[in-house]
XYZ file of C-alpha atoms in Angstrom:
651
model
C -17.380 -32.095 43.474
C -21.052 -32.514 44.397
C -22.333 -32.313 40.788
C -19.099 -34.052 39.461
C -19.053 -37.322 41.376
C -15.900 -39.211 42.247
C -16.674 -41.906 39.632
C -16.958 -39.249 36.927
C -13.609 -37.735 38.186
C -11.958 -41.188 37.871
C -13.141 -41.810 34.475
C -12.282 -38.178 33.625
C -8.672 -38.807 34.735
C -8.385 -41.986 32.669
C -9.575 -40.147 29.724
C -7.221 -37.327 30.165
C -4.133 -39.564 30.675
C -4.991 -41.362 27.547
C -5.403 -38.041 25.678
C -1.912 -36.987 26.934
C -0.394 -40.320 25.517
C -2.343 -39.760 22.167
C -1.147 -36.081 21.726
C 2.412 -37.099 22.606
C 2.287 -39.958 19.960
C 1.551 -37.287 17.357
C 4.194 -34.926 18.569
C 1.660 -32.360 19.635
C 3.756 -31.510 22.665
C 1.859 -28.283 23.733
C -1.430 -29.910 23.591
C 0.022 -33.031 25.521
C 1.336 -30.640 28.221
C -1.888 -28.775 28.545
C -3.966 -32.103 28.921
C -1.359 -33.472 31.399
C -1.558 -30.278 33.625
C -5.400 -30.514 33.453
C -5.342 -34.094 34.494
C -2.964 -33.323 37.415
C -5.419 -30.434 38.501
C -8.355 -32.834 39.013
C -9.880 -32.436 42.499
C -9.562 -36.296 42.661
C -5.779 -35.936 42.770
C -6.087 -33.600 45.796
C -8.306 -36.099 47.766
C -5.971 -39.021 46.833
C -2.996 -37.108 48.052
C -4.532 -36.322 51.256
C -5.595 -39.846 51.787
C -2.027 -41.097 51.098
C -0.682 -38.492 53.548
C -2.879 -39.857 56.136
C -1.928 -43.535 55.674
C 1.183 -43.820 53.438
C 1.633 -47.541 54.052
C -1.908 -48.497 52.927
C -1.762 -50.995 50.071
C -3.819 -50.818 46.872
C -7.301 -52.306 47.355
C -7.127 -54.644 44.285
C -5.434 -55.374 41.048
C -7.980 -53.294 39.125
C -7.053 -50.174 41.175
C -3.315 -50.868 40.572
C -3.832 -51.265 36.787
C -5.742 -47.826 36.759
C -2.866 -46.211 38.509
C -0.319 -47.452 35.934
C 0.847 -45.092 33.299
C -0.570 -45.670 29.705
C 2.530 -46.438 27.472
C 0.787 -46.564 24.161
C -2.610 -46.163 22.812
C -4.630 -48.847 21.053
C -7.006 -47.804 18.361
C -10.643 -49.037 18.788
C -10.914 -49.928 15.083
C -9.426 -53.489 14.482
C -8.114 -52.428 11.004
C -6.408 -49.304 12.180
C -5.006 -51.274 15.209
C -3.611 -53.896 12.821
C -1.839 -51.202 10.633
C -0.405 -49.430 13.658
C 1.002 -52.731 15.034
C 2.474 -53.611 11.530
C 4.112 -50.063 11.223
C 5.279 -49.861 14.869
C 8.929 -50.193 13.986
C 8.813 -47.399 11.383
C 6.569 -45.302 13.543
C 9.096 -45.344 16.329
C 11.872 -44.420 13.903
C 9.857 -41.516 12.473
C 8.944 -40.291 15.855
C 12.589 -40.338 16.950
C 13.511 -38.196 13.933
C 10.762 -35.727 14.752
C 11.841 -35.509 18.286
C 15.280 -34.485 16.933
C 13.677 -31.947 14.730
C 14.708 -33.836 11.564
C 11.317 -33.209 9.868
C 12.218 -34.261 6.400
C 13.671 -37.488 7.576
C 10.499 -38.197 9.586
C 8.270 -37.566 6.631
C 10.422 -39.602 4.341
C 9.938 -42.745 6.433
C 6.274 -43.118 5.309
C 5.924 -40.669 2.397
C 7.230 -40.073 -1.084
C 9.208 -36.888 -1.295
C 7.356 -35.559 -4.325
C 4.196 -34.168 -2.783
C 2.412 -31.799 -5.132
C 3.430 -28.098 -4.686
C 1.293 -26.620 -7.407
C -1.245 -23.777 -6.496
C -4.574 -24.594 -4.768
C -6.498 -23.295 -7.833
C -5.934 -25.682 -10.645
C -6.544 -23.301 -13.479
C -4.271 -20.372 -13.930
C -5.685 -16.908 -13.414
C -4.148 -15.844 -16.735
C -5.526 -18.830 -18.564
C -7.906 -17.747 -21.493
C -11.419 -18.881 -21.462
C -12.771 -21.432 -24.041
C -15.014 -18.850 -25.612
C -11.937 -16.732 -26.364
C -10.214 -19.581 -27.764
C -13.030 -20.591 -30.000
C -13.128 -17.163 -31.549
C -9.671 -17.711 -33.103
C -9.614 -19.229 -36.679
C -9.010 -22.886 -37.019
C -8.360 -25.689 -34.587
C -11.541 -24.484 -32.672
C -12.732 -28.176 -32.039
C -9.340 -29.428 -30.961
C -8.855 -26.381 -28.546
C -12.465 -26.719 -27.108
C -11.941 -30.384 -26.436
C -8.818 -29.873 -24.566
C -9.912 -26.874 -22.507
C -12.824 -28.583 -20.920
C -10.502 -29.965 -18.169
C -10.825 -27.157 -15.879
C -11.496 -29.123 -12.827
C -9.605 -32.262 -11.823
C -11.358 -34.361 -9.076
C -9.091 -35.036 -5.957
C -7.065 -38.281 -6.351
C -5.570 -40.161 -3.350
C -1.783 -40.191 -3.877
C -0.847 -41.268 -0.320
C 0.241 -44.826 0.434
C -1.926 -47.085 2.669
C -1.067 -46.208 6.224
C -2.533 -45.998 9.590
C -4.126 -42.719 10.451
C -1.484 -42.157 13.282
C 1.491 -42.824 10.932
C -0.128 -40.639 8.232
C -0.682 -37.600 10.621
C 2.895 -37.918 11.830
C 4.270 -37.872 8.375
C 2.080 -34.907 7.194
C 2.621 -33.000 10.349
C 6.349 -33.348 9.890
C 5.869 -32.075 6.350
C 4.181 -29.061 7.800
C 6.720 -28.344 10.460
C 9.478 -28.642 7.770
C 7.656 -26.041 5.808
C 7.433 -23.644 8.967
C 11.082 -24.283 9.545
C 12.120 -23.373 6.076
C 9.798 -20.288 6.090
C 11.527 -18.950 9.341
C 14.834 -19.587 7.763
C 13.981 -17.628 4.398
C 12.602 -14.637 6.401
C 16.020 -14.116 7.880
C 16.191 -11.026 10.305
C 13.020 -9.702 11.960
C 11.551 -6.825 9.788
C 14.091 -7.520 7.148
C 13.570 -7.366 3.388
C 12.474 -10.940 3.297
C 10.330 -10.908 6.447
C 6.788 -10.528 5.240
C 3.964 -12.016 3.155
C 6.272 -13.204 0.470
C 7.810 -15.992 2.604
C 5.085 -18.799 3.011
C 5.025 -22.401 3.970
C 5.776 -24.111 0.752
C 4.316 -27.542 2.074
C 0.974 -26.344 2.691
C -0.359 -26.780 -0.810
C 0.910 -30.384 -1.046
C -0.494 -31.309 2.307
C -3.803 -29.843 1.458
C -4.034 -31.647 -1.823
C -3.053 -34.891 -0.315
C -5.578 -34.627 2.536
C -8.260 -33.699 0.048
C -7.634 -36.769 -1.888
C -7.328 -38.941 1.109
C -10.656 -37.752 2.582
C -12.430 -38.029 -0.903
C -11.090 -41.752 -1.118
C -12.178 -42.457 2.495
C -15.771 -41.504 1.943
C -17.999 -42.361 4.782
C -15.524 -44.476 6.657
C -14.947 -43.225 10.305
C -11.810 -41.243 11.182
C -10.326 -40.406 14.488
C -10.247 -36.586 14.133
C -6.561 -35.987 14.000
C -6.161 -35.708 10.171
C -9.200 -33.233 10.260
C -7.212 -31.124 12.838
C -4.223 -30.849 10.392
C -6.468 -30.192 7.441
C -8.145 -27.385 9.348
C -4.593 -25.850 10.043
C -3.406 -25.984 6.405
C -6.884 -24.664 5.187
C -6.544 -21.681 7.638
C -2.993 -21.059 6.243
C -4.485 -20.932 2.814
C -7.119 -18.354 4.071
C -9.972 -20.777 3.517
C -11.481 -20.125 6.907
C -14.942 -21.353 6.447
C -13.736 -24.781 5.472
C -11.186 -24.702 8.149
C -13.796 -24.005 10.878
C -15.865 -26.893 9.540
C -12.788 -29.289 9.621
C -11.889 -28.124 13.215
C -15.400 -28.656 14.463
C -15.456 -32.040 12.866
C -12.065 -32.732 14.524
C -13.238 -31.857 18.174
C -16.544 -33.742 17.677
C -14.508 -36.896 16.744
C -11.721 -36.376 19.392
C -12.609 -33.562 21.885
C -9.254 -33.812 24.061
C -6.888 -32.263 21.344
C -6.432 -28.853 22.765
C -4.693 -27.595 19.778
C -7.851 -28.027 17.636
C -9.721 -25.845 20.074
C -7.083 -23.108 19.885
C -7.153 -23.083 16.219
C -10.848 -22.799 16.095
C -10.761 -20.029 18.665
C -8.337 -18.033 16.532
C -10.770 -18.200 13.568
C -13.625 -16.625 15.483
C -13.604 -12.822 15.233
C -16.634 -11.900 17.414
C -19.139 -13.145 20.013
C -21.691 -13.650 17.114
C -19.468 -16.086 15.374
C -18.835 -17.984 18.704
C -22.633 -18.341 19.317
C -23.187 -19.811 15.808
C -20.394 -22.353 16.425
C -21.351 -23.534 19.928
C -24.446 -25.548 18.930
C -22.299 -27.659 16.701
C -19.739 -28.582 19.334
C -19.844 -31.720 21.594
C -21.646 -31.263 24.926
C -18.769 -32.123 27.198
C -16.240 -30.338 29.497
C -13.926 -29.397 26.850
C -16.569 -27.360 25.183
C -17.137 -25.577 28.475
C -13.481 -24.756 28.740
C -13.311 -23.558 25.112
C -16.246 -21.303 25.773
C -14.562 -19.594 28.669
C -11.171 -19.317 26.862
C -12.764 -17.873 23.654
C -14.795 -15.304 25.596
C -11.823 -14.290 27.504
C -10.033 -13.885 24.066
C -12.945 -11.719 23.003
C -12.719 -9.489 26.065
C -16.110 -10.580 27.428
C -16.059 -10.067 31.351
C -19.801 -10.803 32.090
C -21.164 -12.645 35.092
C -22.009 -15.785 33.299
C -18.372 -16.219 32.190
C -17.183 -15.872 35.791
C -19.802 -18.306 36.884
C -18.902 -20.818 34.243
C -15.245 -20.511 35.339
C -16.089 -21.017 38.855
C -17.757 -24.295 37.921
C -14.655 -25.514 36.068
C -12.565 -24.675 39.141
C -14.519 -26.840 41.421
C -13.642 -29.786 39.027
C -9.961 -28.649 38.427
C -9.090 -26.719 41.663
C -5.393 -26.615 41.062
C -5.451 -25.743 37.327
C -3.065 -22.916 36.632
C -4.651 -22.568 33.262
C -8.051 -21.750 34.651
C -6.463 -19.459 37.346
C -4.737 -17.706 34.473
C -7.955 -17.141 32.547
C -9.496 -15.646 35.724
C -6.548 -13.342 36.011
C -6.916 -12.292 32.271
C -10.603 -11.607 32.798
C -9.621 -9.198 35.628
C -6.994 -7.703 33.352
C -9.471 -7.090 30.582
C -11.903 -5.486 33.108
C -9.066 -3.192 34.314
C -8.814 -4.634 37.835
C -5.111 -4.906 37.715
C -4.653 -5.453 41.364
C -6.853 -8.542 41.364
C -5.141 -9.886 38.299
C -1.683 -9.201 39.847
C -2.586 -11.120 42.975
C -3.616 -14.316 41.056
C -0.597 -14.109 38.964
C 1.667 -13.812 42.225
C -0.235 -16.792 43.727
C 0.436 -18.756 40.475
C 4.036 -17.997 40.529
C 4.441 -19.036 44.117
C 2.660 -22.292 43.381
C 4.752 -23.006 40.337
C 7.783 -20.763 40.141
C 9.092 -22.500 37.030
C 6.039 -21.872 34.895
C 6.807 -19.476 32.059
C 3.499 -19.515 30.392
C 1.565 -16.152 30.298
C 4.383 -14.430 32.180
C 4.543 -11.825 29.356
C 1.039 -10.878 30.268
C 1.950 -10.752 33.978
C 4.782 -8.317 33.075
C 2.254 -6.085 31.083
C 0.187 -5.756 34.260
C 3.272 -4.813 36.373
C 4.197 -2.447 33.630
C 0.873 -0.650 33.851
C 0.907 -0.618 37.693
C 4.456 0.829 37.617
C 5.737 -1.982 39.922
C 9.374 -1.785 38.955
C 10.802 -4.031 41.750
C 8.337 -6.852 41.081
C 9.035 -6.654 37.310
C 12.879 -6.781 37.982
C 12.288 -9.772 40.151
C 10.060 -11.474 37.517
C 12.711 -10.830 34.797
C 15.417 -12.397 36.899
C 13.322 -15.433 37.637
C 12.253 -15.933 34.042
C 15.874 -15.592 32.800
C 17.169 -18.145 35.406
C 14.364 -20.558 34.327
C 14.672 -20.405 30.681
C 16.223 -17.360 28.825
C 15.310 -18.745 25.344
C 11.620 -18.543 25.714
C 9.778 -15.772 24.000
C 7.786 -14.999 27.134
C 11.042 -14.477 28.988
C 12.363 -12.011 26.360
C 9.084 -10.105 26.548
C 9.481 -9.852 30.402
C 12.871 -8.470 30.177
C 11.835 -6.215 27.273
C 9.078 -4.677 29.383
C 11.599 -4.088 32.369
C 13.897 -2.120 30.070
C 10.857 -0.184 28.612
C 9.798 0.825 32.168
C 13.330 2.067 32.686
C 12.862 4.091 29.438
C 15.716 2.155 27.789
C 13.694 1.606 24.565
C 16.558 0.392 22.423
C 17.400 -2.544 24.836
C 13.646 -3.202 24.946
C 13.583 -3.703 21.255
C 16.546 -5.961 21.215
C 14.703 -8.281 23.562
C 11.427 -8.067 21.639
C 13.254 -8.941 18.372
C 14.867 -11.832 20.206
C 11.388 -13.190 21.180
C 10.239 -12.890 17.536
C 13.296 -14.787 16.532
C 12.399 -17.589 18.757
C 8.638 -17.488 17.720
C 7.807 -15.321 14.653
C 4.093 -15.443 15.452
C 4.352 -14.412 19.251
C 1.718 -11.606 19.353
C 2.890 -9.918 22.547
C 6.301 -9.164 21.056
C 4.968 -7.630 17.890
C 2.581 -5.334 19.696
C 5.215 -4.385 22.369
C 7.818 -3.687 19.819
C 5.499 -1.356 17.965
C 4.987 0.492 21.352
C 8.753 0.883 21.608
C 9.182 2.095 17.981
C 6.455 4.836 18.560
C 8.515 5.916 21.666
C 11.643 6.119 19.464
C 9.641 8.069 16.891
C 10.339 5.311 14.291
C 6.734 5.240 12.825
C 7.485 3.143 9.784
C 8.810 0.224 11.912
C 6.053 0.822 14.416
C 3.392 0.463 11.750
C 4.971 -2.705 10.390
C 5.127 -4.207 13.836
C 1.520 -3.378 14.459
C 0.583 -4.900 11.174
C 2.423 -8.147 11.964
C 0.677 -8.371 15.203
C -2.757 -8.042 13.591
C -1.706 -10.733 11.114
C -1.047 -12.998 14.081
C -4.156 -12.139 15.847
C -6.963 -10.051 14.351
C -8.671 -9.781 17.875
C -5.765 -7.793 19.429
C -7.220 -4.453 19.924
C -4.001 -2.972 21.245
C -2.401 -3.507 17.748
C -5.427 -1.853 16.092
C -5.173 0.928 18.571
C -1.428 1.340 18.082
C -1.845 1.619 14.306
C -4.420 4.385 14.859
C -2.029 6.260 17.190
C 0.882 5.939 14.784
C -1.206 7.259 11.851
C -2.343 10.097 14.257
C 1.249 11.043 14.673
C 1.711 11.197 10.997
C -1.320 13.284 10.854
C -3.245 10.834 8.547
C -6.454 11.054 10.475
C -8.818 9.208 8.177
C -6.440 6.143 8.341
C -6.160 6.653 12.215
C -10.031 6.717 12.374
C -10.300 3.402 10.453
C -7.920 1.617 12.940
C -9.518 3.274 15.954
C -12.888 2.165 14.808
C -11.578 -1.515 14.554
C -10.304 -1.214 18.062
C -13.510 0.048 19.343
C -15.514 -2.717 17.783
C -13.236 -5.274 19.792
C -13.346 -3.182 22.970
C -16.526 -1.430 22.951
C -16.436 -0.703 26.771
C -12.932 0.924 26.653
C -13.238 4.743 27.067
C -9.731 5.391 25.781
C -10.669 4.006 22.338
C -13.768 5.993 21.961
C -11.986 9.128 22.857
C -9.385 8.443 20.174
C -12.349 8.044 17.574
C -13.943 11.374 18.770
C -10.528 13.098 18.380
C -10.273 11.765 14.907
C -13.782 12.770 14.039
C -13.065 16.329 15.391
C -9.803 16.519 13.298
C -11.408 15.452 10.012
C -14.156 18.015 10.432
C -17.118 15.930 11.450
C -18.229 17.279 14.951
C -21.440 15.620 15.267
C -19.970 12.022 15.003
C -17.278 13.260 17.312
C -19.858 14.236 19.968
C -21.542 10.749 19.710
C -18.108 9.031 20.002
C -17.325 11.054 23.137
C -20.581 10.258 24.658
C -19.851 6.553 24.070
C -16.593 7.142 26.006
C -18.535 8.408 28.917
C -20.890 5.517 29.017
C -17.866 3.103 28.555
C -16.231 4.864 31.525
C -19.117 3.858 33.839
C -18.916 0.298 32.759
C -15.800 -0.289 34.846
C -17.013 1.797 37.740
C -20.046 -0.284 38.458
C -17.737 -2.894 39.901
C -20.232 -5.911 39.666
C -18.897 -9.392 39.570
C -15.224 -8.588 38.604
C -13.597 -6.913 41.582
C -13.351 -3.462 42.848
C -14.137 -1.837 39.412
C -11.326 0.726 39.898
C -9.320 1.560 36.839
C -5.931 2.699 36.434
C -5.495 6.354 35.706
C -9.246 7.055 35.429
C -11.400 9.268 37.595
C -12.690 7.894 40.709
C -15.898 5.683 40.796
C -19.042 7.889 40.117
C -16.958 10.526 38.409
C -17.177 11.286 34.551
C -13.889 12.036 32.801
C -13.547 15.811 32.728
C -11.469 15.960 29.690
C -14.138 13.991 27.614
C -16.878 16.400 28.878
C -14.701 19.410 27.968
C -14.188 18.154 24.364
C -17.923 17.660 24.004
C -18.512 21.160 25.048
C -15.868 22.506 22.565
C -17.527 20.606 19.731
C -20.896 22.028 20.666
C -19.264 25.420 20.676
C -17.964 24.723 17.101
C -21.579 23.953 16.079
C -22.706 27.353 17.563
C -24.755 25.474 20.201
C -23.403 27.693 22.982
C -26.180 26.741 25.562
C -25.256 23.052 25.160
C -21.660 23.850 25.348
C -22.192 25.843 28.648
C -24.132 22.892 30.127
C -21.259 20.531 29.336
C -18.759 23.013 30.811
C -20.762 23.039 34.031
C -20.732 19.358 34.135
C -16.811 19.478 33.701
C -16.613 21.669 36.823
C -18.852 19.332 38.594
C -16.403 16.581 38.277
C -14.020 18.350 40.630
C -16.025 16.950 43.647
C -18.047 18.979 46.283
C -18.106 21.828 43.619
C -20.198 24.682 45.227
C -20.574 23.027 48.549
C -19.228 23.618 51.986
C -15.525 23.965 52.803
C -15.461 21.234 55.415
C -13.149 18.452 54.494
C -15.753 15.860 55.579
C -18.307 17.145 53.146
C -15.936 16.704 50.184
C -17.231 13.928 47.798
C -15.324 11.943 45.262
C -14.002 13.801 42.248
C -11.069 14.634 40.154
C -10.115 17.772 42.038
C -8.946 21.002 40.309
C -7.194 20.126 37.015
C -6.048 22.175 34.001
C -9.001 20.876 32.033
C -11.614 22.091 34.762
C -9.686 25.334 35.000
C -10.096 25.974 31.255
C -13.783 25.051 31.612
C -14.149 27.656 34.437
C -12.420 30.294 32.278
C -14.720 29.474 29.404
C -17.742 29.781 31.681
C -16.592 32.947 33.173
C -16.291 34.558 29.583
C -19.588 33.110 28.722
C -21.337 34.617 31.850
C -19.445 37.941 31.026
C -20.909 37.932 27.510
C -24.302 37.286 28.819
C -24.101 40.167 31.291
C -23.937 37.877 34.392
C -21.165 39.870 35.956
C -21.415 38.596 39.505
C -21.227 34.925 38.508
C -18.365 35.768 36.169
C -16.550 37.507 38.880
C -16.956 34.456 41.276
C -15.557 32.266 38.576
C -12.666 34.373 37.781
C -11.674 34.674 41.545
C -11.815 30.795 41.827
C -9.427 30.755 38.931
C -6.970 32.986 40.734
C -7.191 30.664 43.824
C -6.625 27.545 41.739
C -3.339 28.516 40.371
C -4.262 27.879 36.722
C -5.102 30.382 34.094
C -4.118 32.963 36.685
C -3.118 35.817 34.267
C -6.148 35.415 32.051
C -8.278 35.401 35.109
C -6.842 38.675 36.472
C -7.218 40.335 33.001
C -10.950 39.168 33.001
C -11.288 40.586 36.606
C -10.063 43.963 35.442
C -12.439 43.976 32.489
C -15.241 42.983 34.842
C -14.481 45.746 37.335
C -14.410 48.363 34.560
C -17.771 47.135 33.143
C -19.375 47.214 36.636
C -18.107 50.651 37.176
C -19.318 51.795 33.914
C -22.817 50.269 34.666
C -22.720 52.067 38.214
C -21.886 55.345 36.537
């Protein structure tokens, strides 16, 4: 805490405690929990706890210190007019909040608002309405029609009663939650006939119109940022993303400690370029720093500056499980699964009842094939809270690892019943449907995952794989390209792109894609700042993927560029390690060893040398094939042809 002094830490703790109360007052429970955990993770708390352990009977120094340690029961608005309104409405506010806490959202909203909020479409004029020019062309009554048809735009009008901003936010947020509740009820079963884009939140239009009128009437008067946050949510729901970003940026500038606003803003950013455009407009404080790390993690950025920024944050909040989770996710994105697993294991030991992000931990254990650990994690999550979507995903992953795909689907559907927008469950359920050969359900699951988060490359890649199974290669190519744009350093995605180009008859583009896969494979081998650099199921460090090199060679052969094809076949053989060197074990370098792919490359080269008249080189390659145990019969047949050719030349 050298750069972050004790005085700064004390002020930060007071601010975070007040932010926790403000979020709780507006029933933003997830944001309140996040802020409270961040406040508890301050380095100041660790120092205070150690001082108290050394002298537990030491009294408070003065009344000011005692008052600072007391909890904040309710917040007081700095604006006198707002504070007067809040005091006047306190009895109704407490009643409305009690209704909200009991999930009686309609009753909560009815305490402050009339029940007849507008539900008309956001566009005032109907898309089927005739233009004034077409109306004037008709005979008679042209003047009357032209005068009545001029009202195409109605300026926003404030229809809301005069309330404090806190009470107005609670009422409108209750309306929004009521619409979400009814939307889930109308959708009925997961992937059922009514579960799709036809079911929408019917309250969004009314809330948007009401807030539009309220802000227009408010003019230049100051606001506290909470209604901007709600307005940003409903604008995003209405696919008005540019205005939603503006409102959310305005919200975090007015009140930066509402973590929900930062999350909504992060969801609207599709790439690192958009993030760079937004950052200059954000407030220069610690929340922006946390947001920057989180959004880069969501965009799969695993660069040195991100790790350095995260390390600075961890010096201020050394006990923050959220920041530790971000580090684990960065290791996960860089395919350092062992480092990510060790961090998640430490988090689980420090807080065994924490369910957040356990679904990602289970994904890591699934990839590592750690079945005993995954079984223990499933039992622990079920014992803690069996009705959390993360718990259902953990159990679903366990059954998937056991190849019980029907049971896995049951748990993933249960997770989506609890939370329709839970991204991991949609993606994982798509994987299970692919295993069950139910391509229609797999495509729908992946599409819903993309709707929930456009930045999930796994869903785009899953769509590509499913359409490839259906032999619809142009569709598959489109989705693989979307995945590659999100994960440009993932060799698996570029290999899929190259394969699709090959199947649609575009070998030149296929070669370029395969070469991108080779470059992407070396990205993780470099190690650098994020761990050992080892990858799961990839060739050892310093080794190119033999299968990718072999496919490039075949594409060059298709283009009749046999010399280039031969050079790539030689490169494929070179990945075996110590190829052509001594037989001493100590001289063997890293490599993939003899594989089916390298054996096929050796057979291709043997035939190539035979066709060029290099009989001794072809014989050596054929003999090596007989020793490898792959392509043996074809190698023996080639050896017979070679001997006949040699005898004929001698004769």
